[in-house]
């Protein structure tokens, strides 16, 4: 006797004592939701917008996928040249130096 009550699989009518309504993963996969055309278009749009972000492009380049079409120069930001503390002070507006604490 199993932990769960005996029931019939939703698709193949096999008797089983498993947790869900399906006897196996194969039957569970048959019950997937089909999306409407509008939902599919909306999901595709969101995915395409994400694929244009630097994070997605970096991950695609790591995986060598065909979606990695943007070059590093197209989304990279310039790193400021800071040769002295005076140059650095231009980037710290609103912050106090440690000497003023």
PDB file of N, CA and C in Angstrom:
ATOM      1  N   UNK A   1       0.845  -1.174   0.000  1.00  0.00           N
ATOM      2  CA  UNK A   1       0.000   0.000   0.000  1.00  0.00           C
ATOM      3  C   UNK A   1       0.893   1.241   0.000  1.00  0.00           C
ATOM      4  N   UNK A   2       0.592   2.220  -0.840  1.00  0.00           N
ATOM      5  CA  UNK A   2       1.416   3.413  -0.972  1.00  0.00           C
ATOM      6  C   UNK A   2       0.982   4.523  -0.036  1.00  0.00           C
ATOM      7  N   UNK A   3       1.719   5.586  -0.120  1.00  0.00           N
ATOM      8  CA  UNK A   3       1.452   6.750   0.717  1.00  0.00           C
ATOM      9  C   UNK A   3       0.207   7.507   0.253  1.00  0.00           C
ATOM     10  N   UNK A   4      -0.053   7.487  -1.048  1.00  0.00           N
ATOM     11  CA  UNK A   4      -1.181   8.215  -1.621  1.00  0.00           C
ATOM     12  C   UNK A   4      -2.268   7.242  -2.067  1.00  0.00           C
ATOM     13  N   UNK A   5      -3.482   7.758  -2.178  1.00  0.00           N
ATOM     14  CA  UNK A   5      -4.589   6.895  -2.607  1.00  0.00           C
ATOM     15  C   UNK A   5      -4.434   6.540  -4.078  1.00  0.00           C
ATOM     16  N   UNK A   6      -5.015   5.448  -4.461  1.00  0.00           N
ATOM     17  CA  UNK A   6      -4.916   5.007  -5.847  1.00  0.00           C
ATOM     18  C   UNK A   6      -5.803   5.880  -6.734  1.00  0.00           C
ATOM     19  N   UNK A   7      -5.258   6.269  -7.858  1.00  0.00           N
ATOM     20  CA  UNK A   7      -6.011   7.090  -8.817  1.00  0.00           C
ATOM     21  C   UNK A   7      -5.579   6.732 -10.228  1.00  0.00           C
ATOM     22  N   UNK A   8      -6.342   7.207 -11.198  1.00  0.00           N
ATOM     23  CA  UNK A   8      -6.043   6.940 -12.605  1.00  0.00           C
ATOM     24  C   UNK A   8      -5.311   8.132 -13.201  1.00  0.00           C
ATOM     25  N   UNK A   9      -4.362   7.848 -14.068  1.00  0.00           N
ATOM     26  CA  UNK A   9      -3.626   8.897 -14.774  1.00  0.00           C
ATOM     27  C   UNK A   9      -4.601   9.676 -15.655  1.00  0.00           C
ATOM     28  N   UNK A  10      -4.387  10.954 -15.732  1.00  0.00           N
ATOM     29  CA  UNK A  10      -5.274  11.836 -16.481  1.00  0.00           C
ATOM     30  C   UNK A  10      -5.283  11.525 -17.988  1.00  0.00           C
ATOM     31  N   UNK A  11      -4.185  10.946 -18.500  1.00  0.00           N
ATOM     32  CA  UNK A  11      -4.091  10.701 -19.950  1.00  0.00           C
ATOM     33  C   UNK A  11      -4.160   9.230 -20.339  1.00  0.00           C
ATOM     34  N   UNK A  12      -3.384   8.391 -19.667  1.00  0.00           N
ATOM     35  CA  UNK A  12      -3.326   6.990 -20.113  1.00  0.00           C
ATOM     36  C   UNK A  12      -4.172   6.052 -19.259  1.00  0.00           C
ATOM     37  N   UNK A  13      -4.852   6.606 -18.241  1.00  0.00           N
ATOM     38  CA  UNK A  13      -5.750   5.838 -17.372  1.00  0.00           C
ATOM     39  C   UNK A  13      -5.044   4.738 -16.581  1.00  0.00           C
ATOM     40  N   UNK A  14      -3.722   4.795 -16.470  1.00  0.00           N
ATOM     41  CA  UNK A  14      -2.980   3.825 -15.672  1.00  0.00           C
ATOM     42  C   UNK A  14      -3.247   4.091 -14.199  1.00  0.00           C
ATOM     43  N   UNK A  15      -3.449   3.042 -13.414  1.00  0.00           N
ATOM     44  CA  UNK A  15      -3.637   3.182 -11.970  1.00  0.00           C
ATOM     45  C   UNK A  15      -2.275   3.432 -11.325  1.00  0.00           C
ATOM     46  N   UNK A  16      -2.211   4.420 -10.416  1.00  0.00           N
ATOM     47  CA  UNK A  16      -0.946   4.714  -9.735  1.00  0.00           C
ATOM     48  C   UNK A  16      -1.217   5.289  -8.355  1.00  0.00           C
ATOM     49  N   UNK A  17      -0.174   5.305  -7.519  1.00  0.00           N
ATOM     50  CA  UNK A  17      -0.249   5.860  -6.170  1.00  0.00           C
ATOM     51  C   UNK A  17       0.811   6.943  -6.001  1.00  0.00           C
ATOM     52  N   UNK A  18       0.937   7.802  -6.965  1.00  0.00           N
ATOM     53  CA  UNK A  18       1.922   8.880  -6.906  1.00  0.00           C
ATOM     54  C   UNK A  18       1.245  10.167  -6.462  1.00  0.00           C
ATOM     55  N   UNK A  19       2.056  11.185  -6.217  1.00  0.00           N
ATOM     56  CA  UNK A  19       1.566  12.429  -5.625  1.00  0.00           C
ATOM     57  C   UNK A  19       0.574  13.183  -6.513  1.00  0.00           C
ATOM     58  N   UNK A  20       0.865  13.320  -7.783  1.00  0.00           N
ATOM     59  CA  UNK A  20       0.030  14.132  -8.664  1.00  0.00           C
ATOM     60  C   UNK A  20      -0.985  13.325  -9.442  1.00  0.00           C
ATOM     61  N   UNK A  21      -1.646  13.968 -10.390  1.00  0.00           N
ATOM     62  CA  UNK A  21      -2.663  13.282 -11.186  1.00  0.00           C
ATOM     63  C   UNK A  21      -2.081  12.455 -12.336  1.00  0.00           C
ATOM     64  N   UNK A  22      -0.757  12.488 -12.531  1.00  0.00           N
ATOM     65  CA  UNK A  22      -0.128  11.801 -13.667  1.00  0.00           C
ATOM     66  C   UNK A  22       0.694  10.615 -13.177  1.00  0.00           C
ATOM     67  N   UNK A  23       0.776   9.594 -14.009  1.00  0.00           N
ATOM     68  CA  UNK A  23       1.546   8.405 -13.640  1.00  0.00           C
ATOM     69  C   UNK A  23       3.041   8.585 -13.903  1.00  0.00           C
ATOM     70  N   UNK A  24       3.386   9.491 -14.829  1.00  0.00           N
ATOM     71  CA  UNK A  24       4.802   9.678 -15.172  1.00  0.00           C
ATOM     72  C   UNK A  24       5.014  11.084 -15.753  1.00  0.00           C
ATOM     73  N   UNK A  25       6.269  11.453 -15.945  1.00  0.00           N
ATOM     74  CA  UNK A  25       6.604  12.764 -16.489  1.00  0.00           C
ATOM     75  C   UNK A  25       6.107  12.919 -17.919  1.00  0.00           C
ATOM     76  N   UNK A  26       6.125  11.857 -18.665  1.00  0.00           N
ATOM     77  CA  UNK A  26       5.667  11.914 -20.052  1.00  0.00           C
ATOM     78  C   UNK A  26       4.202  12.353 -20.140  1.00  0.00           C
ATOM     79  N   UNK A  27       3.358  11.800 -19.267  1.00  0.00           N
ATOM     80  CA  UNK A  27       1.940  12.200 -19.263  1.00  0.00           C
ATOM     81  C   UNK A  27       1.783  13.621 -18.752  1.00  0.00           C
ATOM     82  N   UNK A  28       2.588  14.023 -17.791  1.00  0.00           N
ATOM     83  CA  UNK A  28       2.511  15.384 -17.260  1.00  0.00           C
ATOM     84  C   UNK A  28       2.878  16.397 -18.343  1.00  0.00           C
ATOM     85  N   UNK A  29       3.843  16.069 -19.182  1.00  0.00           N
ATOM     86  CA  UNK A  29       4.261  16.975 -20.250  1.00  0.00           C
ATOM     87  C   UNK A  29       3.160  17.189 -21.290  1.00  0.00           C
ATOM     88  N   UNK A  30       2.261  16.252 -21.412  1.00  0.00           N
ATOM     89  CA  UNK A  30       1.182  16.371 -22.394  1.00  0.00           C
ATOM     90  C   UNK A  30       0.145  17.408 -21.984  1.00  0.00           C
ATOM     91  N   UNK A  31       0.153  17.806 -20.723  1.00  0.00           N
ATOM     92  CA  UNK A  31      -0.858  18.719 -20.203  1.00  0.00           C
ATOM     93  C   UNK A  31      -0.342  20.156 -20.124  1.00  0.00           C
ATOM     94  N   UNK A  32       0.593  20.510 -20.951  1.00  0.00           N
ATOM     95  CA  UNK A  32       1.132  21.864 -20.929  1.00  0.00           C
ATOM     96  C   UNK A  32       0.158  22.844 -21.546  1.00  0.00           C
ATOM     97  N   UNK A  33       0.182  24.066 -21.037  1.00  0.00           N
ATOM     98  CA  UNK A  33      -0.714  25.111 -21.516  1.00  0.00           C
ATOM     99  C   UNK A  33      -0.238  25.635 -22.865  1.00  0.00           C
ATOM    100  N   UNK A  34      -1.140  25.739 -23.794  1.00  0.00           N
ATOM    101  CA  UNK A  34      -0.839  26.357 -25.084  1.00  0.00           C
ATOM    102  C   UNK A  34      -1.158  27.842 -24.964  1.00  0.00           C
ATOM    103  N   UNK A  35      -0.209  28.683 -25.327  1.00  0.00           N
ATOM    104  CA  UNK A  35      -0.399  30.124 -25.224  1.00  0.00           C
ATOM    105  C   UNK A  35      -1.096  30.667 -26.463  1.00  0.00           C
ATOM    106  N   UNK A  36      -1.870  31.729 -26.262  1.00  0.00           N
ATOM    107  CA  UNK A  36      -2.517  32.372 -27.399  1.00  0.00           C
ATOM    108  C   UNK A  36      -1.465  33.139 -28.198  1.00  0.00           C
ATOM    109  N   UNK A  37      -1.828  33.557 -29.391  1.00  0.00           N
ATOM    110  CA  UNK A  37      -0.895  34.290 -30.255  1.00  0.00           C
ATOM    111  C   UNK A  37      -0.467  35.600 -29.598  1.00  0.00           C
ATOM    112  N   UNK A  38      -1.408  36.289 -28.936  1.00  0.00           N
ATOM    113  CA  UNK A  38      -1.074  37.561 -28.286  1.00  0.00           C
ATOM    114  C   UNK A  38      -0.066  37.374 -27.152  1.00  0.00           C
ATOM    115  N   UNK A  39      -0.245  36.327 -26.363  1.00  0.00           N
ATOM    116  CA  UNK A  39       0.676  36.055 -25.257  1.00  0.00           C
ATOM    117  C   UNK A  39       2.053  35.696 -25.807  1.00  0.00           C
ATOM    118  N   UNK A  40       2.080  34.896 -26.851  1.00  0.00           N
ATOM    119  CA  UNK A  40       3.358  34.514 -27.457  1.00  0.00           C
ATOM    120  C   UNK A  40       4.104  35.726 -28.001  1.00  0.00           C
ATOM    121  N   UNK A  41       3.388  36.634 -28.633  1.00  0.00           N
ATOM    122  CA  UNK A  41       4.003  37.850 -29.174  1.00  0.00           C
ATOM    123  C   UNK A  41       4.549  38.706 -28.044  1.00  0.00           C
ATOM    124  N   UNK A  42       3.778  38.848 -26.958  1.00  0.00           N
ATOM    125  CA  UNK A  42       4.216  39.646 -25.821  1.00  0.00           C
ATOM    126  C   UNK A  42       5.452  39.035 -25.165  1.00  0.00           C
ATOM    127  N   UNK A  43       5.467  37.721 -25.000  1.00  0.00           N
ATOM    128  CA  UNK A  43       6.628  37.049 -24.396  1.00  0.00           C
ATOM    129  C   UNK A  43       7.861  37.186 -25.291  1.00  0.00           C
ATOM    130  N   UNK A  44       7.681  37.078 -26.589  1.00  0.00           N
ATOM    131  CA  UNK A  44       8.786  37.229 -27.527  1.00  0.00           C
ATOM    132  C   UNK A  44       9.356  38.639 -27.472  1.00  0.00           C
ATOM    133  N   UNK A  45       8.475  39.640 -27.355  1.00  0.00           N
ATOM    134  CA  UNK A  45       8.902  41.035 -27.286  1.00  0.00           C
ATOM    135  C   UNK A  45       9.756  41.280 -26.036  1.00  0.00           C
ATOM    136  N   UNK A  46       9.312  40.761 -24.896  1.00  0.00           N
ATOM    137  CA  UNK A  46      10.073  40.915 -23.649  1.00  0.00           C
ATOM    138  C   UNK A  46      11.431  40.222 -23.766  1.00  0.00           C
ATOM    139  N   UNK A  47      11.451  39.032 -24.329  1.00  0.00           N
ATOM    140  CA  UNK A  47      12.706  38.302 -24.484  1.00  0.00           C
ATOM    141  C   UNK A  47      13.659  39.041 -25.420  1.00  0.00           C
ATOM    142  N   UNK A  48      13.147  39.584 -26.512  1.00  0.00           N
ATOM    143  CA  UNK A  48      13.997  40.324 -27.450  1.00  0.00           C
ATOM    144  C   UNK A  48      14.560  41.586 -26.821  1.00  0.00           C
ATOM    145  N   UNK A  49      13.755  42.275 -26.008  1.00  0.00           N
ATOM    146  CA  UNK A  49      14.249  43.474 -25.320  1.00  0.00           C
ATOM    147  C   UNK A  49      15.345  43.107 -24.330  1.00  0.00           C
ATOM    148  N   UNK A  50      15.148  42.022 -23.595  1.00  0.00           N
ATOM    149  CA  UNK A  50      16.174  41.588 -22.642  1.00  0.00           C
ATOM    150  C   UNK A  50      17.456  41.188 -23.361  1.00  0.00           C
ATOM    151  N   UNK A  51      17.329  40.522 -24.496  1.00  0.00           N
ATOM    152  CA  UNK A  51      18.514  40.063 -25.226  1.00  0.00           C
ATOM    153  C   UNK A  51      19.374  41.216 -25.734  1.00  0.00           C
ATOM    154  N   UNK A  52      18.857  42.442 -25.718  1.00  0.00           N
ATOM    155  CA  UNK A  52      19.633  43.605 -26.141  1.00  0.00           C
ATOM    156  C   UNK A  52      20.350  44.285 -24.978  1.00  0.00           C
ATOM    157  N   UNK A  53      20.168  43.801 -23.753  1.00  0.00           N
ATOM    158  CA  UNK A  53      20.830  44.402 -22.592  1.00  0.00           C
ATOM    159  C   UNK A  53      22.258  43.877 -22.480  1.00  0.00           C
ATOM    160  N   UNK A  54      23.145  44.669 -21.874  1.00  0.00           N
ATOM    161  CA  UNK A  54      24.531  44.223 -21.706  1.00  0.00           C
ATOM    162  C   UNK A  54      24.654  42.911 -20.922  1.00  0.00           C
ATOM    163  N   UNK A  55      23.805  42.720 -19.919  1.00  0.00           N
ATOM    164  CA  UNK A  55      23.886  41.497 -19.127  1.00  0.00           C
ATOM    165  C   UNK A  55      23.600  40.268 -19.979  1.00  0.00           C
ATOM    166  N   UNK A  56      22.560  40.365 -20.805  1.00  0.00           N
ATOM    167  CA  UNK A  56      22.199  39.231 -21.653  1.00  0.00           C
ATOM    168  C   UNK A  56      23.275  38.974 -22.710  1.00  0.00           C
ATOM    169  N   UNK A  57      23.817  40.031 -23.274  1.00  0.00           N
ATOM    170  CA  UNK A  57      24.843  39.871 -24.306  1.00  0.00           C
ATOM    171  C   UNK A  57      26.096  39.240 -23.715  1.00  0.00           C
ATOM    172  N   UNK A  58      26.469  39.671 -22.501  1.00  0.00           N
ATOM    173  CA  UNK A  58      27.648  39.087 -21.857  1.00  0.00           C
ATOM    174  C   UNK A  58      27.440  37.595 -21.618  1.00  0.00           C
ATOM    175  N   UNK A  59      26.267  37.217 -21.158  1.00  0.00           N
ATOM    176  CA  UNK A  59      25.987  35.807 -20.916  1.00  0.00           C
ATOM    177  C   UNK A  59      25.975  35.022 -22.224  1.00  0.00           C
ATOM    178  N   UNK A  60      25.420  35.612 -23.267  1.00  0.00           N
ATOM    179  CA  UNK A  60      25.384  34.935 -24.562  1.00  0.00           C
ATOM    180  C   UNK A  60      26.793  34.745 -25.113  1.00  0.00           C
ATOM    181  N   UNK A  61      27.667  35.731 -24.887  1.00  0.00           N
ATOM    182  CA  UNK A  61      29.050  35.594 -25.352  1.00  0.00           C
ATOM    183  C   UNK A  61      29.771  34.499 -24.577  1.00  0.00           C
ATOM    184  N   UNK A  62      29.479  34.371 -23.272  1.00  0.00           N
ATOM    185  CA  UNK A  62      30.081  33.296 -22.482  1.00  0.00           C
ATOM    186  C   UNK A  62      29.669  31.931 -23.023  1.00  0.00           C
ATOM    187  N   UNK A  63      28.414  31.829 -23.441  1.00  0.00           N
ATOM    188  CA  UNK A  63      27.884  30.555 -23.921  1.00  0.00           C
ATOM    189  C   UNK A  63      28.109  30.334 -25.418  1.00  0.00           C
ATOM    190  N   UNK A  64      28.691  31.340 -26.097  1.00  0.00           N
ATOM    191  CA  UNK A  64      28.930  31.271 -27.546  1.00  0.00           C
ATOM    192  C   UNK A  64      27.644  31.018 -28.326  1.00  0.00           C
ATOM    193  N   UNK A  65      26.587  31.740 -27.998  1.00  0.00           N
ATOM    194  CA  UNK A  65      25.333  31.576 -28.733  1.00  0.00           C
ATOM    195  C   UNK A  65      25.306  32.519 -29.925  1.00  0.00           C
ATOM    196  N   UNK A  66      24.405  32.254 -30.837  1.00  0.00           N
ATOM    197  CA  UNK A  66      24.298  33.100 -32.028  1.00  0.00           C
ATOM    198  C   UNK A  66      23.637  34.437 -31.711  1.00  0.00           C
ATOM    199  N   UNK A  67      23.024  34.566 -30.538  1.00  0.00           N
ATOM    200  CA  UNK A  67      22.364  35.815 -30.170  1.00  0.00           C
ATOM    201  C   UNK A  67      23.359  36.902 -29.766  1.00  0.00           C
ATOM    202  N   UNK A  68      24.600  36.538 -29.520  1.00  0.00           N
ATOM    203  CA  UNK A  68      25.603  37.496 -29.058  1.00  0.00           C
ATOM    204  C   UNK A  68      26.105  38.327 -30.234  1.00  0.00           C
ATOM    205  N   UNK A  69      25.271  39.233 -30.708  1.00  0.00           N
ATOM    206  CA  UNK A  69      25.600  39.991 -31.905  1.00  0.00           C
ATOM    207  C   UNK A  69      26.220  41.346 -31.610  1.00  0.00           C
ATOM    208  N   UNK A  70      26.002  41.889 -30.426  1.00  0.00           N
ATOM    209  CA  UNK A  70      26.506  43.219 -30.096  1.00  0.00           C
ATOM    210  C   UNK A  70      27.967  43.121 -29.655  1.00  0.00           C
ATOM    211  N   UNK A  71      28.768  44.057 -30.083  1.00  0.00           N
ATOM    212  CA  UNK A  71      30.174  44.058 -29.676  1.00  0.00           C
ATOM    213  C   UNK A  71      30.317  44.776 -28.341  1.00  0.00           C
ATOM    214  N   UNK A  72      31.431  44.594 -27.688  1.00  0.00           N
ATOM    215  CA  UNK A  72      31.679  45.230 -26.395  1.00  0.00           C
ATOM    216  C   UNK A  72      31.691  46.749 -26.526  1.00  0.00           C
ATOM    217  N   UNK A  73      32.162  47.259 -27.657  1.00  0.00           N
ATOM    218  CA  UNK A  73      32.214  48.710 -27.852  1.00  0.00           C
ATOM    219  C   UNK A  73      30.833  49.344 -27.900  1.00  0.00           C
ATOM    220  N   UNK A  74      29.822  48.581 -28.252  1.00  0.00           N
ATOM    221  CA  UNK A  74      28.474  49.123 -28.374  1.00  0.00           C
ATOM    222  C   UNK A  74      27.781  49.334 -27.036  1.00  0.00           C
ATOM    223  N   UNK A  75      28.208  48.604 -25.992  1.00  0.00           N
ATOM    224  CA  UNK A  75      27.556  48.797 -24.704  1.00  0.00           C
ATOM    225  C   UNK A  75      28.521  49.117 -23.563  1.00  0.00           C
ATOM    226  N   UNK A  76      29.809  49.137 -23.823  1.00  0.00           N
ATOM    227  CA  UNK A  76      30.787  49.418 -22.772  1.00  0.00           C
ATOM    228  C   UNK A  76      30.760  50.902 -22.415  1.00  0.00           C
ATOM    229  N   UNK A  77      31.067  51.205 -21.162  1.00  0.00           N
ATOM    230  CA  UNK A  77      31.155  52.588 -20.705  1.00  0.00           C
ATOM    231  C   UNK A  77      32.622  52.950 -20.528  1.00  0.00           C
ATOM    232  N   UNK A  78      32.912  54.206 -20.709  1.00  0.00           N
ATOM    233  CA  UNK A  78      34.287  54.661 -20.552  1.00  0.00           C
ATOM    234  C   UNK A  78      34.690  54.659 -19.082  1.00  0.00           C
ATOM    235  N   UNK A  79      35.915  54.266 -18.829  1.00  0.00           N
ATOM    236  CA  UNK A  79      36.468  54.320 -17.477  1.00  0.00           C
ATOM    237  C   UNK A  79      37.258  55.612 -17.384  1.00  0.00           C
ATOM    238  N   UNK A  80      36.939  56.464 -16.413  1.00  0.00           N
ATOM    239  CA  UNK A  80      37.631  57.759 -16.335  1.00  0.00           C
ATOM    240  C   UNK A  80      39.107  57.586 -15.964  1.00  0.00           C
ATOM    241  N   UNK A  81      39.935  58.451 -16.532  1.00  0.00           N
ATOM    242  CA  UNK A  81      41.356  58.454 -16.177  1.00  0.00           C
ATOM    243  C   UNK A  81      41.534  59.303 -14.930  1.00  0.00           C
ATOM    244  N   UNK A  82      41.993  58.683 -13.870  1.00  0.00           N
ATOM    245  CA  UNK A  82      42.229  59.373 -12.610  1.00  0.00           C
ATOM    246  C   UNK A  82      43.717  59.241 -12.319  1.00  0.00           C
ATOM    247  N   UNK A  83      44.451  60.335 -12.569  1.00  0.00           N
ATOM    248  CA  UNK A  83      45.895  60.280 -12.337  1.00  0.00           C
ATOM    249  C   UNK A  83      46.289  60.891 -11.004  1.00  0.00           C
ATOM    250  N   UNK A  84      45.421  61.730 -10.445  1.00  0.00           N
ATOM    251  CA  UNK A  84      45.720  62.310  -9.138  1.00  0.00           C
ATOM    252  C   UNK A  84      44.424  62.445  -8.357  1.00  0.00           C
ATOM    253  N   UNK A  85      44.548  62.763  -7.083  1.00  0.00           N
ATOM    254  CA  UNK A  85      43.379  62.927  -6.237  1.00  0.00           C
ATOM    255  C   UNK A  85      42.504  64.075  -6.714  1.00  0.00           C
ATOM    256  N   UNK A  86      43.128  65.114  -7.269  1.00  0.00           N
ATOM    257  CA  UNK A  86      42.349  66.244  -7.772  1.00  0.00           C
ATOM    258  C   UNK A  86      41.429  65.823  -8.921  1.00  0.00           C
ATOM    259  N   UNK A  87      41.890  64.919  -9.785  1.00  0.00           N
ATOM    260  CA  UNK A  87      41.043  64.398 -10.852  1.00  0.00           C
ATOM    261  C   UNK A  87      39.881  63.592 -10.279  1.00  0.00           C
ATOM    262  N   UNK A  88      40.150  62.875  -9.214  1.00  0.00           N
ATOM    263  CA  UNK A  88      39.139  62.016  -8.592  1.00  0.00           C
ATOM    264  C   UNK A  88      38.038  62.826  -7.924  1.00  0.00           C
ATOM    265  N   UNK A  89      38.349  64.009  -7.437  1.00  0.00           N
ATOM    266  CA  UNK A  89      37.383  64.830  -6.719  1.00  0.00           C
ATOM    267  C   UNK A  89      36.206  65.243  -7.606  1.00  0.00           C
ATOM    268  N   UNK A  90      36.424  65.273  -8.905  1.00  0.00           N
ATOM    269  CA  UNK A  90      35.321  65.595  -9.823  1.00  0.00           C
ATOM    270  C   UNK A  90      34.210  64.544  -9.757  1.00  0.00           C
ATOM    271  N   UNK A  91      34.550  63.314  -9.380  1.00  0.00           N
ATOM    272  CA  UNK A  91      33.584  62.212  -9.344  1.00  0.00           C
ATOM    273  C   UNK A  91      33.002  61.984  -7.956  1.00  0.00           C
ATOM    274  N   UNK A  92      33.405  62.759  -6.966  1.00  0.00           N
ATOM    275  CA  UNK A  92      32.964  62.510  -5.586  1.00  0.00           C
ATOM    276  C   UNK A  92      32.102  63.638  -5.044  1.00  0.00           C
ATOM    277  N   UNK A  93      31.433  64.336  -5.894  1.00  0.00           N
ATOM    278  CA  UNK A  93      30.590  65.428  -5.436  1.00  0.00           C
ATOM    279  C   UNK A  93      29.517  64.896  -4.491  1.00  0.00           C
ATOM    280  N   UNK A  94      29.370  65.536  -3.342  1.00  0.00           N
ATOM    281  CA  UNK A  94      28.404  65.093  -2.353  1.00  0.00           C
ATOM    282  C   UNK A  94      28.992  64.177  -1.309  1.00  0.00           C
ATOM    283  N   UNK A  95      30.256  63.782  -1.456  1.00  0.00           N
ATOM    284  CA  UNK A  95      30.908  62.917  -0.481  1.00  0.00           C
ATOM    285  C   UNK A  95      32.014  63.700   0.229  1.00  0.00           C
ATOM    286  N   UNK A  96      32.220  63.432   1.497  1.00  0.00           N
ATOM    287  CA  UNK A  96      33.285  64.088   2.260  1.00  0.00           C
ATOM    288  C   UNK A  96      34.541  63.217   2.239  1.00  0.00           C
ATOM    289  N   UNK A  97      35.677  63.872   2.287  1.00  0.00           N
ATOM    290  CA  UNK A  97      36.939  63.146   2.431  1.00  0.00           C
ATOM    291  C   UNK A  97      37.065  62.640   3.858  1.00  0.00           C
ATOM    292  N   UNK A  98      37.870  61.648   4.054  1.00  0.00           N
ATOM    293  CA  UNK A  98      38.058  61.051   5.374  1.00  0.00           C
ATOM    294  C   UNK A  98      38.608  62.059   6.364  1.00  0.00           C
ATOM    295  N   UNK A  99      39.398  63.029   5.893  1.00  0.00           N
ATOM    296  CA  UNK A  99      39.977  64.024   6.789  1.00  0.00           C
ATOM    297  C   UNK A  99      38.896  64.885   7.438  1.00  0.00           C
ATOM    298  N   UNK A 100      37.725  65.027   6.802  1.00  0.00           N
ATOM    299  CA  UNK A 100      36.660  65.871   7.316  1.00  0.00           C
ATOM    300  C   UNK A 100      35.729  65.141   8.280  1.00  0.00           C
ATOM    301  N   UNK A 101      35.924  63.861   8.492  1.00  0.00           N
ATOM    302  CA  UNK A 101      35.043  63.110   9.364  1.00  0.00           C
ATOM    303  C   UNK A 101      35.274  63.509  10.751  1.00  0.00           C
TER     304      UNK A 101
END
